[in-house]
Amino acid sequence: MLNQQYLVIDYGTTHIKGMLVSDSFGTISILRTEMLPLVDITGEDEYEYNLVRFIQSFFPEEKNFILNLPTDKVIIRDIVIPLEKENAVWQALPFAVESLLPYPIETVSVKGSIWKKEEDNTSLVTFSSHHNDIVQTVLPLKRTDTQLKSVYTDLYSLAAIIKQHHINIDEM
């Protein structure tokens, strides 16, 4: 698709923020930003209430979303896999992190960000989340005409920055 528009949503601790973005021929433009304070409610799902309230208040016509997975639903591990080739690292990732998780690997989604490559070793930051937590996070967006473009965590984004800019962790 040559021109795509999507809403990036960040559900914070005090506010929910959104940024409407247009991606046209690889050029990303911010079309609009909005912010709304979270409302404490009792007897209902506060997360769902606030998310739906935000979308209906500012972006009711939007159907494509990028959503942050809350950090309390993500298990983060720093691991070293004794492999060099990136393809092999990605294939070994679930098995390498399995013993570090409190859930069976079949019930978890695992992503990683390589931050250091050495001879015979690859260092990664891994991000794992239980399938139920992912479903609960995206459930308020489940409409027949909705497309969830992706689910991220802030920490995954930060790890990608470390990789992209080759920041030496030891110097930080």
XYZ file of C-alpha atoms in Angstrom:
172
model
C 0.000 0.000 0.000
C 1.459 3.356 -1.018
C -0.275 5.562 1.555
C -1.131 4.143 4.940
C -2.501 5.892 7.995
C -2.429 4.461 11.505
C -2.897 5.495 15.114
C -0.033 4.915 17.548
C -1.395 4.548 21.106
C 0.597 4.823 24.326
C -1.312 3.833 27.465
C 0.642 5.491 30.275
C 0.225 5.586 34.038
C -1.705 8.875 34.148
C -2.613 9.629 30.515
C -3.348 7.872 27.271
C -1.661 9.438 24.267
C -2.190 8.997 20.571
C -0.421 10.054 17.422
C -2.053 9.763 14.018
C 0.671 8.959 11.493
C 0.700 8.819 7.714
C 3.230 6.662 5.885
C 3.355 7.685 2.239
C 6.072 6.267 -0.006
C 8.315 5.739 3.035
C 7.866 9.288 4.330
C 6.294 9.357 7.787
C 4.250 12.412 8.763
C 2.540 13.161 12.062
C -0.983 14.299 11.272
C -2.347 14.836 14.772
C -1.603 14.142 18.437
C -4.007 13.904 21.354
C -3.767 13.168 25.077
C -6.447 12.297 27.625
C -6.144 11.729 31.390
C -7.003 8.234 32.591
C -10.218 7.855 34.556
C -10.415 5.612 37.622
C -13.555 3.492 37.527
C -14.804 0.696 39.721
C -16.635 -2.410 38.635
C -15.421 -2.297 35.034
C -12.233 -2.955 33.115
C -10.428 0.365 33.530
C -7.970 -0.334 30.700
C -10.696 -1.149 28.179
C -12.867 1.764 29.298
C -10.065 4.324 28.913
C -8.802 2.933 25.613
C -12.245 2.884 23.988
C -13.034 6.321 25.466
C -9.835 7.755 23.968
C -10.403 6.291 20.504
C -14.078 7.280 20.391
C -13.306 10.807 21.634
C -10.520 11.680 19.219
C -10.111 9.054 16.495
C -13.441 7.218 15.932
C -12.789 6.818 12.201
C -9.403 5.116 12.597
C -9.085 1.400 11.949
C -5.297 0.754 11.915
C -3.486 0.744 15.247
C -0.048 0.345 16.786
C -0.361 -0.403 20.487
C 2.146 -0.583 23.336
C 1.988 -3.677 25.505
C 2.070 -2.609 29.182
C 5.485 -3.260 30.708
C 3.969 -5.162 33.629
C 2.883 -7.789 31.088
C 6.390 -8.290 29.666
C 9.191 -10.498 30.994
C 12.574 -9.086 30.022
C 15.758 -11.150 30.027
C 19.311 -10.510 28.877
C 20.680 -13.696 27.319
C 23.666 -14.916 25.346
C 23.174 -17.504 22.610
C 26.350 -19.328 21.517
C 25.648 -18.816 17.810
C 26.872 -16.283 15.271
C 24.461 -16.465 12.346
C 21.425 -14.294 12.908
C 18.984 -16.769 11.354
C 20.179 -19.495 13.728
C 19.899 -17.110 16.693
C 16.229 -16.382 15.914
C 15.474 -20.095 15.582
C 17.178 -20.866 18.915
C 15.662 -17.913 20.782
C 12.536 -19.631 22.201
C 14.575 -22.574 23.469
C 17.256 -20.335 24.980
C 14.755 -18.279 26.960
C 12.367 -21.116 27.912
C 14.086 -22.010 31.197
C 13.948 -18.355 32.280
C 10.169 -18.041 31.981
C 7.450 -18.941 34.497
C 5.173 -20.256 31.704
C 5.440 -23.063 29.154
C 7.001 -21.745 25.946
C 3.901 -22.804 23.950
C 1.846 -20.162 25.810
C 4.310 -17.291 25.340
C 5.323 -14.976 22.508
C 9.035 -14.217 22.502
C 10.796 -11.390 20.663
C 14.347 -10.209 20.957
C 16.717 -7.463 20.036
C 20.354 -8.248 19.324
C 22.569 -5.719 21.032
C 25.996 -7.295 20.678
C 27.651 -9.806 18.355
C 30.930 -11.443 19.237
C 32.809 -14.354 17.800
C 30.676 -17.444 18.523
C 28.178 -15.497 20.729
C 25.202 -13.205 20.262
C 23.806 -11.110 23.122
C 20.114 -10.281 23.118
C 17.510 -8.589 25.229
C 14.401 -10.779 25.082
C 10.809 -9.728 25.599
C 8.259 -12.412 26.431
C 4.569 -12.111 27.112
C 1.880 -14.656 27.849
C -0.656 -15.042 25.037
C -3.531 -14.214 27.423
C -1.906 -10.876 28.316
C -1.540 -9.985 24.646
C -5.173 -10.890 23.952
C -6.384 -8.810 26.925
C -4.337 -5.841 25.695
C -5.748 -5.873 22.167
C -9.294 -7.022 23.018
C -10.751 -3.485 23.261
C -9.675 -2.914 19.646
C -11.380 -6.048 18.366
C -13.885 -4.862 15.807
C -14.538 -6.506 12.491
C -13.047 -3.580 10.565
C -10.006 -3.044 12.806
C -6.451 -3.983 11.916
C -3.803 -4.131 14.599
C -0.601 -3.210 12.782
C 1.685 -4.223 15.652
C 2.143 -4.481 19.391
C 5.300 -3.066 20.935
C 6.788 -2.410 24.328
C 8.649 0.767 25.170
C 11.573 -1.341 26.305
C 11.732 -3.206 22.988
C 11.923 0.132 21.226
C 14.748 1.246 23.522
C 16.653 -1.977 22.872
C 16.325 -1.391 19.137
C 17.881 2.046 19.616
C 20.841 0.508 21.444
C 21.338 -1.909 18.551
C 20.878 0.728 15.884
C 23.350 3.169 17.394
C 25.841 0.547 18.599
C 25.858 1.945 22.122
C 28.355 0.195 24.356
C 26.430 -0.841 27.471
C 29.639 -0.962 29.533
C 30.189 2.761 28.924
C 26.723 3.752 30.130
